[in-house]
Structure formats: C-alpha cells, structure tokens
PDB file of N, CA and C in Angstrom:
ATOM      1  N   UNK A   1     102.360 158.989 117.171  1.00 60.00           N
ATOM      2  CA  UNK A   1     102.522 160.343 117.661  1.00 60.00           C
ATOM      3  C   UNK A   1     103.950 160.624 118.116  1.00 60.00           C
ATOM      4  N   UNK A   2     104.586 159.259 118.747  1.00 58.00           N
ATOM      5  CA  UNK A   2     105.759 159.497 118.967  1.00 58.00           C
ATOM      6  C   UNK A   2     106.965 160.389 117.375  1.00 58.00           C
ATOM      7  N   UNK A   3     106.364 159.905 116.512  1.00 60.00           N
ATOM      8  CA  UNK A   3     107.214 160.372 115.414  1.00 60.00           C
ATOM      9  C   UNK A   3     107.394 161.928 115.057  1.00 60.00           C
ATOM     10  N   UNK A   4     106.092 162.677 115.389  1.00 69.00           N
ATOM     11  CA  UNK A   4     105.572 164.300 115.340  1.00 69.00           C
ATOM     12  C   UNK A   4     106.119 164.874 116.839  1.00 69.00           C
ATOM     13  N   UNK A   5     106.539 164.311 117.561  1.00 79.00           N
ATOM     14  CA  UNK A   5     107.052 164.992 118.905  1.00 79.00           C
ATOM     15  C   UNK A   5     108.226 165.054 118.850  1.00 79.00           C
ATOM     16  N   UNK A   6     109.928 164.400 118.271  1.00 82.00           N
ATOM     17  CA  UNK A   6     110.706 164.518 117.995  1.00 82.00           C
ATOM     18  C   UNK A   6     111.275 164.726 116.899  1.00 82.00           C
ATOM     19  N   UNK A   7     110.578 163.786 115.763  1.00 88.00           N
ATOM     20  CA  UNK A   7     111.131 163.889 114.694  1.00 88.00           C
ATOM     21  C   UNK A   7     110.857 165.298 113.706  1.00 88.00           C
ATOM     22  N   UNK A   8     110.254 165.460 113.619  1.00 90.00           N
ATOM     23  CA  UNK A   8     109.760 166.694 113.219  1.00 90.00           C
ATOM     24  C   UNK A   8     110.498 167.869 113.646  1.00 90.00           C
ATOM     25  N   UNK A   9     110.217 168.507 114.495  1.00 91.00           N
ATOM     26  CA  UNK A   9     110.972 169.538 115.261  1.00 91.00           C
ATOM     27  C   UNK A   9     112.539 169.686 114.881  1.00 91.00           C
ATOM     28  N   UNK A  10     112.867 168.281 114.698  1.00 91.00           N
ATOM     29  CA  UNK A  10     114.546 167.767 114.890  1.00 91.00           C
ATOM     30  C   UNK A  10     114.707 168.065 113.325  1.00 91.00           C
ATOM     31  N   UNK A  11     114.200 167.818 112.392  1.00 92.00           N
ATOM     32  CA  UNK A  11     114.514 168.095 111.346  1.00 92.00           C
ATOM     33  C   UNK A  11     114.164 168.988 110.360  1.00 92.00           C
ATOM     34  N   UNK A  12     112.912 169.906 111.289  1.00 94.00           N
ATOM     35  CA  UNK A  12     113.521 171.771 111.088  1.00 94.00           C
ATOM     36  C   UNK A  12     114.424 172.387 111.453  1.00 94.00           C
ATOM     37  N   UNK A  13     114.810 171.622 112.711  1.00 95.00           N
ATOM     38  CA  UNK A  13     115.948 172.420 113.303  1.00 95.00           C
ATOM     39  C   UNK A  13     117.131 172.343 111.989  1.00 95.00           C
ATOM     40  N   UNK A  14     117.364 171.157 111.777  1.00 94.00           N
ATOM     41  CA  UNK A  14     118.507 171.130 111.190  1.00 94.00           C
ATOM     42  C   UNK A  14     118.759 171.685 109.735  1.00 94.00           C
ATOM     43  N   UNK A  15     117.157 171.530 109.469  1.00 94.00           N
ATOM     44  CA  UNK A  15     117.114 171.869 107.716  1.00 94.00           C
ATOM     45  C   UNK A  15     117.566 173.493 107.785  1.00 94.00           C
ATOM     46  N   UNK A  16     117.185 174.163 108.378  1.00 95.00           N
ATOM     47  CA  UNK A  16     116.994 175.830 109.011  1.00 95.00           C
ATOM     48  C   UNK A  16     118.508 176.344 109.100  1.00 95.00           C
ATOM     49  N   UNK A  17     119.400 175.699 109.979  1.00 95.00           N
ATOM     50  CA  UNK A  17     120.722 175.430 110.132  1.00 95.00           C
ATOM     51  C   UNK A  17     121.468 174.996 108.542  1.00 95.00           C
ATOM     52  N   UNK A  18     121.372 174.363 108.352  1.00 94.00           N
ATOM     53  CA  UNK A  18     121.921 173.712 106.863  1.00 94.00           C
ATOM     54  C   UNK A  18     121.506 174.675 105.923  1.00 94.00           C
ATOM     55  N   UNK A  19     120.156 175.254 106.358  1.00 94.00           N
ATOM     56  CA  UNK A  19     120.176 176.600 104.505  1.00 94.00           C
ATOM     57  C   UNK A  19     121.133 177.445 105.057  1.00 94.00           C
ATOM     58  N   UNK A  20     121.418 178.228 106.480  1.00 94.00           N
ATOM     59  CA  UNK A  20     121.845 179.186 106.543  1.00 94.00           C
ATOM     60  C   UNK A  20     122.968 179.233 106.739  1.00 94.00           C
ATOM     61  N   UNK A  21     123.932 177.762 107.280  1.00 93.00           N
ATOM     62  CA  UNK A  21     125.067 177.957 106.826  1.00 93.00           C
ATOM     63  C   UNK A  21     125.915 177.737 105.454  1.00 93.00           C
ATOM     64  N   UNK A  22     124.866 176.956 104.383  1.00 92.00           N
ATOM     65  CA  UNK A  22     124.895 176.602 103.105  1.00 92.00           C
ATOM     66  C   UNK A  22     124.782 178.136 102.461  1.00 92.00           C
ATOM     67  N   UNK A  23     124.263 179.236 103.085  1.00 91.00           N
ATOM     68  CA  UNK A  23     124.078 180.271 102.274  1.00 91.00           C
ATOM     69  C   UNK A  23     125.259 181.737 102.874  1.00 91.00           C
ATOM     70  N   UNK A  24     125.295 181.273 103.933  1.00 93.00           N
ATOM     71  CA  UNK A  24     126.784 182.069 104.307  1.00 93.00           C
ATOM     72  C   UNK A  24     127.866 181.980 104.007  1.00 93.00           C
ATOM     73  N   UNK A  25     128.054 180.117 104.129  1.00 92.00           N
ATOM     74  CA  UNK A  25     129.676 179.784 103.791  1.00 92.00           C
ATOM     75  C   UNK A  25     129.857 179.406 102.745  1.00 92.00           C
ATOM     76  N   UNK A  26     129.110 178.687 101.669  1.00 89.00           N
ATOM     77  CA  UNK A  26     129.303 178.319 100.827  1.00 89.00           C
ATOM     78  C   UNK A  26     128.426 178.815  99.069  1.00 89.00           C
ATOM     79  N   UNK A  27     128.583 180.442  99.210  1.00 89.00           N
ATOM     80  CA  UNK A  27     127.943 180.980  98.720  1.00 89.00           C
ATOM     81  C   UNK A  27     128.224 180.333  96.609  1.00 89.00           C
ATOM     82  N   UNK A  28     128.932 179.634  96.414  1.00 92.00           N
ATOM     83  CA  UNK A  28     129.194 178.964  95.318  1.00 92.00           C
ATOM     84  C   UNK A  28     128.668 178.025  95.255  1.00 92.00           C
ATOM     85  N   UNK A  29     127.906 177.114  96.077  1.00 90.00           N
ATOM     86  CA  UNK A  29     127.052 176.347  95.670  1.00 90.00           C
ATOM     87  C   UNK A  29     125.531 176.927  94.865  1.00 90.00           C
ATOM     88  N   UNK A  30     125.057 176.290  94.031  1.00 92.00           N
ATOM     89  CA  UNK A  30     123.741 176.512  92.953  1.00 92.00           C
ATOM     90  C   UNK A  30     122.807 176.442  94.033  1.00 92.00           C
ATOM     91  N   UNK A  31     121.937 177.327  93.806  1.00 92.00           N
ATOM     92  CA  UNK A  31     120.646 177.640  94.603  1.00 92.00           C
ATOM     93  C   UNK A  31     119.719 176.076  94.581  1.00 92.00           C
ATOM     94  N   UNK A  32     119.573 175.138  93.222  1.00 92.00           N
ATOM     95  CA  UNK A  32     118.572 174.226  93.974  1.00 92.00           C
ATOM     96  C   UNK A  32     119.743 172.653  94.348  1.00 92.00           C
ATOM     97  N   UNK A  33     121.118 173.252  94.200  1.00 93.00           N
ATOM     98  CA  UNK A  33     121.954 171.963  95.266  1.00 93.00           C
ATOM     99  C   UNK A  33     121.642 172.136  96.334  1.00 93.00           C
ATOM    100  N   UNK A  34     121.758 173.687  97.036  1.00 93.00           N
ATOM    101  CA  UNK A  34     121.243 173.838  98.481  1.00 93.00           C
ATOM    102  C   UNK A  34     119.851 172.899  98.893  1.00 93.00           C
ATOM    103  N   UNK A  35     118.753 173.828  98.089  1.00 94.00           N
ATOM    104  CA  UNK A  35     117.914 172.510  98.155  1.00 94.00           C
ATOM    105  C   UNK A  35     118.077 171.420  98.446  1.00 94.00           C
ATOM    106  N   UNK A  36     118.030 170.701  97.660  1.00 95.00           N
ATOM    107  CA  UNK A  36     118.162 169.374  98.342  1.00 95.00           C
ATOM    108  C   UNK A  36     119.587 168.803  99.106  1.00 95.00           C
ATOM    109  N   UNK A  37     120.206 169.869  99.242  1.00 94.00           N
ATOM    110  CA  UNK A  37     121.570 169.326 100.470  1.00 94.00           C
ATOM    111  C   UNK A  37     120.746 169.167 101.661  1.00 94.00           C
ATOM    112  N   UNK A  38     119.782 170.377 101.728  1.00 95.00           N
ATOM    113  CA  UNK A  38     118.567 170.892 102.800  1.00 95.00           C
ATOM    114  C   UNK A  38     117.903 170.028 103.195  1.00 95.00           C
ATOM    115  N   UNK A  39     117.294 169.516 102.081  1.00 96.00           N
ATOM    116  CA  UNK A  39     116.020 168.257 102.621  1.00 96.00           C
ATOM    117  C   UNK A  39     116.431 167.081 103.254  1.00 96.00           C
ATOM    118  N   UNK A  40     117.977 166.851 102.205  1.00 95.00           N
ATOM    119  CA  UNK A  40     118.162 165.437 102.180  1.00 95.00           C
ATOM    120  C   UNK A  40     118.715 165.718 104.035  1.00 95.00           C
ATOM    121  N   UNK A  41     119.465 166.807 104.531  1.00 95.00           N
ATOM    122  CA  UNK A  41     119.910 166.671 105.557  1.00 95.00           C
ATOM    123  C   UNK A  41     118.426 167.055 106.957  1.00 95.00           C
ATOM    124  N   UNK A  42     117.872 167.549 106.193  1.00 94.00           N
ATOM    125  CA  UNK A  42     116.383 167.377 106.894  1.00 94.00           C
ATOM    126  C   UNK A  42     116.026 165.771 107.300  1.00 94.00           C
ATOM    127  N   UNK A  43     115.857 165.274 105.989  1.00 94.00           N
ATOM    128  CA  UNK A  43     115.052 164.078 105.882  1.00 94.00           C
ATOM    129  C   UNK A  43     116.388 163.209 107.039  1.00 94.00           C
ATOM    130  N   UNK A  44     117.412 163.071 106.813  1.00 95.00           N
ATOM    131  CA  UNK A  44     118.164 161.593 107.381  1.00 95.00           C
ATOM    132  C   UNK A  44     117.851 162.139 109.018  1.00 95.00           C
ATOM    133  N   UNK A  45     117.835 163.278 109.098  1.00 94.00           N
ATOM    134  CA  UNK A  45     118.007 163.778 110.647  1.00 94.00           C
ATOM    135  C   UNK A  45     116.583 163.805 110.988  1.00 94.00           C
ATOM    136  N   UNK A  46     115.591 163.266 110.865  1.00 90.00           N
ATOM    137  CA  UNK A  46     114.045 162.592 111.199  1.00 90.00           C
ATOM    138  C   UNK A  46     114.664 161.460 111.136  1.00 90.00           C
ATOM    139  N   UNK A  47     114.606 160.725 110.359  1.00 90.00           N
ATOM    140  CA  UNK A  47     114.572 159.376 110.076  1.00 90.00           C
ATOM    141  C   UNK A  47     115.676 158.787 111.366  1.00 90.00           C
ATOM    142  N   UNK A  48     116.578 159.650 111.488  1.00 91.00           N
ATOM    143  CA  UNK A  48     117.568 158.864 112.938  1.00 91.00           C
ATOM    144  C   UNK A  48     117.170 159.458 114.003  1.00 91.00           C
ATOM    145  N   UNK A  49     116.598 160.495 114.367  1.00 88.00           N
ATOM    146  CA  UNK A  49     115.548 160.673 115.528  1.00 88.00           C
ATOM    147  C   UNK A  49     114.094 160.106 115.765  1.00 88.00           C
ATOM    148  N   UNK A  50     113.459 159.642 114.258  1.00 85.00           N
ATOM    149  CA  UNK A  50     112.207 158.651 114.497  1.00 85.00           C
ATOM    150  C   UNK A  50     113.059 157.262 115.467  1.00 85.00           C
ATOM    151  N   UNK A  51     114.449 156.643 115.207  1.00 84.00           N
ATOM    152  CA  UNK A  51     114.669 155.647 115.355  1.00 84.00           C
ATOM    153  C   UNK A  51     115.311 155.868 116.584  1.00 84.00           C
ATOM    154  N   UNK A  52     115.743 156.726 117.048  1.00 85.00           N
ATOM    155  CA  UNK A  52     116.788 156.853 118.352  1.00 85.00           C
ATOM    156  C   UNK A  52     115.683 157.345 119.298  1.00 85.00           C
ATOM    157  N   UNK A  53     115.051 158.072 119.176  1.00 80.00           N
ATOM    158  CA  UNK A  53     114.058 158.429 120.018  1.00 80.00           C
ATOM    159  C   UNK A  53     112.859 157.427 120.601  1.00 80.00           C
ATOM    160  N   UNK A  54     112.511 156.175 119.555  1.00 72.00           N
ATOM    161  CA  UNK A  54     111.231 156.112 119.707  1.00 72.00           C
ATOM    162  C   UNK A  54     111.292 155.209 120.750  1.00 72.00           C
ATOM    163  N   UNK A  55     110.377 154.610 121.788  1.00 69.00           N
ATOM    164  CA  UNK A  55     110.034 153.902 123.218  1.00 69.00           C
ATOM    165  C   UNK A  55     109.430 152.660 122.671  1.00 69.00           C
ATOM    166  N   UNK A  56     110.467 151.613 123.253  1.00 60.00           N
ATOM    167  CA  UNK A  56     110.410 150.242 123.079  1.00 60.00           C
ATOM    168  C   UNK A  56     108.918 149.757 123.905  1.00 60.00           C
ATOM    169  N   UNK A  57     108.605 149.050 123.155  1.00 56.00           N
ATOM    170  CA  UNK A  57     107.157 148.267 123.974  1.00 56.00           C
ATOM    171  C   UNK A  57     107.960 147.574 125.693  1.00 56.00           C
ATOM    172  N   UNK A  58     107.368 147.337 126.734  1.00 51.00           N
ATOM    173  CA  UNK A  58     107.557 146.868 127.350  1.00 51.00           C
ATOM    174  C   UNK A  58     107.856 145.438 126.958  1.00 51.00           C
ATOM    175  N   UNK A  59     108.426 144.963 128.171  1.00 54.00           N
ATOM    176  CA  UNK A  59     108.817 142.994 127.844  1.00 54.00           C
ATOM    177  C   UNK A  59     107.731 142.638 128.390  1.00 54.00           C
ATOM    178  N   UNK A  60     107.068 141.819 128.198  1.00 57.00           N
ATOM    179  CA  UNK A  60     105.992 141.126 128.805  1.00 57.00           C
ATOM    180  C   UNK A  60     106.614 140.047 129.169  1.00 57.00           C
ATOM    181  N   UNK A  61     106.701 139.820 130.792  1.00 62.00           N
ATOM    182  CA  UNK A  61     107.037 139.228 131.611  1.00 62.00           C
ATOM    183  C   UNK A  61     106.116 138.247 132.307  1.00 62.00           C
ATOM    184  N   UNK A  62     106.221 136.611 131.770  1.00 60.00           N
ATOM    185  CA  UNK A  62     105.489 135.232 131.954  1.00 60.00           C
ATOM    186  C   UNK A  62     105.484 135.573 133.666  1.00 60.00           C
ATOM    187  N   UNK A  63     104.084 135.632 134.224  1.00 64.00           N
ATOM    188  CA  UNK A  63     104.162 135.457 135.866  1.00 64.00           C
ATOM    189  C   UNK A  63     103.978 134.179 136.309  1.00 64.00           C
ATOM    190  N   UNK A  64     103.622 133.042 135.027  1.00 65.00           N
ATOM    191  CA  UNK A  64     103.925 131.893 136.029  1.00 65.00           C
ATOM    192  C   UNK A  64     105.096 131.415 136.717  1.00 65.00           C
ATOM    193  N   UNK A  65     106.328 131.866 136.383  1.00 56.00           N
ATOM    194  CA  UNK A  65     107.753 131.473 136.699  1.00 56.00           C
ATOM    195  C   UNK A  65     107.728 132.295 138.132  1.00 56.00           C
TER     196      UNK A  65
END
C-alpha cells in the first residue's frame, strides 16, 4: 500500500507537468514523442518515489545482550 500512497500521485503529478510543458514549449516535438517522453518521465518518477519513500522494516534487536 505503501507504493499507491506516494508513488502514484507523484507520477501524475509529473506526467501532467511534462505534457503541458512539452506542449507549450516545445511545440515541434511529434505528438506520440510527447507520449512517451510523458510516461517514460511518469514511470522513472514512481519508480524513485516507490524507492525513496518506502519505510524500512524495523531492526530487530537480540534482548539477550
């Protein structure tokens, strides 16, 4: 669940951002390069918020010592 609480969100944000400045500033790029400039910058920006975000298991700490 941890993955649908950050990752997700994080990489609409960015995909959303990336069409619309891909379609303002760089109106010479081909309609399906945008595409996948889109996804691919969708997809890496999950994939490094699944990993930066996610909560390490605790240490399990021996109490005989």
């Amino acid at each position: 669940m941890q993955f649908f609480k950050y990752s997700i969100p994080i990489a609409a944000i960015v995909g959303t951002i990336a069409w619309i400045m891909l379609s303002n500033n760089f109106e010479e790029v081909p309609w399906d390069a945008r595409v996948w400039i889109t996804f691919g910058a969708a997809a890496l920006s999950g994939v490094l918020a699944f990993f930066l975000f996610r909560k390490e298991k605790e240490e399990k700490i021996d109490k005989k010592k």
